PDB file of C-alpha atoms in Angstrom:
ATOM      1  CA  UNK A   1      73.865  -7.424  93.421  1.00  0.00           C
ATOM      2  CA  UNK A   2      76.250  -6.902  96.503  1.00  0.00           C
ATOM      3  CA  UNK A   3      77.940  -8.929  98.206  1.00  0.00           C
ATOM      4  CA  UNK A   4      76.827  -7.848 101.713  1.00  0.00           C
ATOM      5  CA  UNK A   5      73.849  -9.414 103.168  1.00  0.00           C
ATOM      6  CA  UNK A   6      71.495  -8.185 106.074  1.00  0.00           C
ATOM      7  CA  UNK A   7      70.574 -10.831 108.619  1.00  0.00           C
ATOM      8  CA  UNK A   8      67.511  -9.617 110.915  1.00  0.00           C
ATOM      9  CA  UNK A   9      65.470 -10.912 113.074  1.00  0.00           C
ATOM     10  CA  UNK A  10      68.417 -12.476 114.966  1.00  0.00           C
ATOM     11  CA  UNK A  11      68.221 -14.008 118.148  1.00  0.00           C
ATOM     12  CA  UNK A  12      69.637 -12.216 120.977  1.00  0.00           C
ATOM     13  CA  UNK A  13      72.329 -15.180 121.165  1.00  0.00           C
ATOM     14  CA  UNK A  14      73.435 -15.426 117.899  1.00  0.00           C
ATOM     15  CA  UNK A  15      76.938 -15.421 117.506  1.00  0.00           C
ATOM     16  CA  UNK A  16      79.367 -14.569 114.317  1.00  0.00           C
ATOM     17  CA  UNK A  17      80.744 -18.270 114.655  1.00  0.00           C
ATOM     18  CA  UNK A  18      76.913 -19.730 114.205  1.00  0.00           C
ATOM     19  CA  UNK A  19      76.292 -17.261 111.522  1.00  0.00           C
ATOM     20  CA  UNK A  20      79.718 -18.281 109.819  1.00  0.00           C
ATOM     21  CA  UNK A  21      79.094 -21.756 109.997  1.00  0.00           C
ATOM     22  CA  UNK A  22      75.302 -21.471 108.217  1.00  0.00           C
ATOM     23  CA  UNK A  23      76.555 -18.659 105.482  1.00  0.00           C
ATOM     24  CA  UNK A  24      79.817 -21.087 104.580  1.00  0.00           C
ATOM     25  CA  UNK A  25      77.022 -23.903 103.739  1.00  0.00           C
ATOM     26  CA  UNK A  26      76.038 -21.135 100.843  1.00  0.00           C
ATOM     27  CA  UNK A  27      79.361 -20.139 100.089  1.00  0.00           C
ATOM     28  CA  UNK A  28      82.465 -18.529 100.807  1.00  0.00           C
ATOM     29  CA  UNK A  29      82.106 -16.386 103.587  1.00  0.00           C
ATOM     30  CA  UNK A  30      84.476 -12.918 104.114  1.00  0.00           C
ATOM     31  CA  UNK A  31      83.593 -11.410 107.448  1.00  0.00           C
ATOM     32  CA  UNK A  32      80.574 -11.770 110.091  1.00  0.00           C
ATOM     33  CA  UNK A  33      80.110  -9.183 112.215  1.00  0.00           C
ATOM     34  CA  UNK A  34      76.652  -8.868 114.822  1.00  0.00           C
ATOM     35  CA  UNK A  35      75.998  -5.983 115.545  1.00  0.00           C
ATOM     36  CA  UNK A  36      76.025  -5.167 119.622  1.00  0.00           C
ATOM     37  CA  UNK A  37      74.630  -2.194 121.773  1.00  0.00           C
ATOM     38  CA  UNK A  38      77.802  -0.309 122.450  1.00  0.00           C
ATOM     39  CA  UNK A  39      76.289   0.388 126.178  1.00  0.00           C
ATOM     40  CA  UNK A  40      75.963  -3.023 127.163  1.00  0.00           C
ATOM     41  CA  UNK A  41      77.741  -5.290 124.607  1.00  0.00           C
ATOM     42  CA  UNK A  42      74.445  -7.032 124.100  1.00  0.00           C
ATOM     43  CA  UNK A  43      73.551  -7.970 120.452  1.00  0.00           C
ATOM     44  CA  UNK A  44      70.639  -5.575 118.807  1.00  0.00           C
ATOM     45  CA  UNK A  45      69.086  -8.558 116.718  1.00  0.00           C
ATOM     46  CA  UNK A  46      70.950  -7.794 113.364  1.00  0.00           C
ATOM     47  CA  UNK A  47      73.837  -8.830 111.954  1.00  0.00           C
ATOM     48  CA  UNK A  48      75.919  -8.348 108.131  1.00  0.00           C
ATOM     49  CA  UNK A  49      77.880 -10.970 106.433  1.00  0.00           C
ATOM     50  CA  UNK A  50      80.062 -10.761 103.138  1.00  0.00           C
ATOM     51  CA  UNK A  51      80.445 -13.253 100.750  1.00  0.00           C
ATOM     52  CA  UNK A  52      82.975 -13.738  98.810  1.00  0.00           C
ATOM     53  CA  UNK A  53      81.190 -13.251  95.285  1.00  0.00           C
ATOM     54  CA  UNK A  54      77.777 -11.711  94.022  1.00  0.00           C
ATOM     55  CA  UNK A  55      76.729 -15.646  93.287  1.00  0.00           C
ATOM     56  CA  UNK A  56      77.248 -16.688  96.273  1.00  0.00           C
ATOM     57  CA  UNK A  57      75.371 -13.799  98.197  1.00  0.00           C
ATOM     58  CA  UNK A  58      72.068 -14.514  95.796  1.00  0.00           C
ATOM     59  CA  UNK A  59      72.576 -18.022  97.011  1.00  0.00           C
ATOM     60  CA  UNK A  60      72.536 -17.515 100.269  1.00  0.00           C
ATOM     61  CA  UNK A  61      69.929 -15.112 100.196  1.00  0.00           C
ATOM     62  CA  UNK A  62      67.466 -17.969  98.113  1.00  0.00           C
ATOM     63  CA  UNK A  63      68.466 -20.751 100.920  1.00  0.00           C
ATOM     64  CA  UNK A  64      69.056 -18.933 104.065  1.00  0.00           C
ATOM     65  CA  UNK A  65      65.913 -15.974 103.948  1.00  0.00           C
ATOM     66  CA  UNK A  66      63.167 -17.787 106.325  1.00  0.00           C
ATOM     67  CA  UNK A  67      65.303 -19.945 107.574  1.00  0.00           C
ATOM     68  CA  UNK A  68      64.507 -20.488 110.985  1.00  0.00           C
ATOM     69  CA  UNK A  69      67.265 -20.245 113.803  1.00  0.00           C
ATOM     70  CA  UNK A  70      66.666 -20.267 117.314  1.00  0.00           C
ATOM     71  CA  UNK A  71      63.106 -20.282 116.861  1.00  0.00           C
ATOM     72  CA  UNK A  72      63.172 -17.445 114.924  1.00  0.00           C
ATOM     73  CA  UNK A  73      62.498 -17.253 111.038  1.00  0.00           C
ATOM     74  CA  UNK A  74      65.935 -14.835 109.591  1.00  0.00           C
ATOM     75  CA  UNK A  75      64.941 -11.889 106.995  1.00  0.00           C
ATOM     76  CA  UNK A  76      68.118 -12.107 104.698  1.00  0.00           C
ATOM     77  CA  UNK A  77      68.640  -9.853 101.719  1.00  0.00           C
ATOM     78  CA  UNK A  78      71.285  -7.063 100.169  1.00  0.00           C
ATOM     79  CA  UNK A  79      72.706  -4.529 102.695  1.00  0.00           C
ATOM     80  CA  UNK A  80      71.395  -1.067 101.545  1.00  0.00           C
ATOM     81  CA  UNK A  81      74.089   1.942 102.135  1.00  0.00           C
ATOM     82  CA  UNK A  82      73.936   3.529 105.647  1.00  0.00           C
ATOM     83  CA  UNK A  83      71.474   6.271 105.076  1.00  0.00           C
ATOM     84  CA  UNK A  84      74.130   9.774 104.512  1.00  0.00           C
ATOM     85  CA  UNK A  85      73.253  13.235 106.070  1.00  0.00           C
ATOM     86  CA  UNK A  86      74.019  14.849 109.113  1.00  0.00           C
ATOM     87  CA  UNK A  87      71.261  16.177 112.070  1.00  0.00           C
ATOM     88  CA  UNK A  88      69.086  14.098 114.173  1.00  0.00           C
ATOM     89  CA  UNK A  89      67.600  10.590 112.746  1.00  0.00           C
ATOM     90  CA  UNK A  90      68.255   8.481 110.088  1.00  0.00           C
ATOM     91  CA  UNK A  91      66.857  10.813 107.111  1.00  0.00           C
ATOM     92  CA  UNK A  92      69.460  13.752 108.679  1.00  0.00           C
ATOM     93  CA  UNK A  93      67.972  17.321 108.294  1.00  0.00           C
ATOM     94  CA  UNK A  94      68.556  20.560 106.901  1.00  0.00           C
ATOM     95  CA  UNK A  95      71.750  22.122 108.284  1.00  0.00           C
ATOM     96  CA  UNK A  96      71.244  25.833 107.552  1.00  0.00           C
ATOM     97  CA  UNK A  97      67.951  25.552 109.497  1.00  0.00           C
ATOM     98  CA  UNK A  98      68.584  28.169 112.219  1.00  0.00           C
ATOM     99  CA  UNK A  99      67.181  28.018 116.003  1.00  0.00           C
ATOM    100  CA  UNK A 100      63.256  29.476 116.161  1.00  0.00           C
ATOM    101  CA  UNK A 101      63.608  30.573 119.500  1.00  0.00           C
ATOM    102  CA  UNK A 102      65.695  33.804 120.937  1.00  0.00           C
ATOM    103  CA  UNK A 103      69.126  33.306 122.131  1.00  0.00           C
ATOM    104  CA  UNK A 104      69.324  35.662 125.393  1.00  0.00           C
TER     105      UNK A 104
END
C-alpha cells in the first residue's frame, strides 16, 4: 500500500486547504496538491494527497471513498504510477515506427 491517494470526482471548487482539513481527520497529512488546467488555472476535478504512513492512507481511503463533498460523492483510492512511454497518449507508442507517407 502507498501512501499517495487519488481523489476524483472533485468539485470544480475544491481547494487543497478543504482537502487538507478532511484528509487530517484520517491522519497525518504530507502534501495536497489539485490538480489545475495549466491554460486557465482552473481545477480538472482531481486531486493527490500523501499521508504520512501506509495506515493512515488505508484509513482514509475506508472513511473518505464516497464521501460526499460539494454534492459530489469522492472516488478515493492508491495513486497508480504515471503511465511511462513516450509518443502520443497515455499508452505512448512505438518509437522506431517510421512515417508511411513520402517525404518530398
Amino acid at each position: 500500500m502507498g501512501r499517495k491517494l487519488y481523489v476524483g470526482n472533485l468539485s470544480y471548487d475544491t481547494g487543497e486547504s478543504q482537502l487538507q482539513e478532511l484528509f487530517g481527520k484520517a491522519g497525518n497529512v504530507d502534501t495536497v496538491k489539485v490538480m489545475r488546467d495549466m491554460a486557465t488555472g482552473r481545477a480538472r476535478g482531481f486531486a493527490f494527497v500523501e499521508m504520512s504512513s501506509d495506515e493512515e492512507a488505508q484509513a482514509a481511503i475506508s472513511q473518505l471513498n464516497d464521501f460526499e463533498l460539494d454534492g459530489r460523492r469522492l472516488a478515493v483510492n492508491e495513486a497508480r504510477p504515471k503511465p511511462t512511454g513516450g509518443g502520443f497518449g497515455a499508452g505512448g507508442g512505438d518509437s522506431r515506427r517510421r512515417r508511411s507517407e513520402p517525404r518530398w
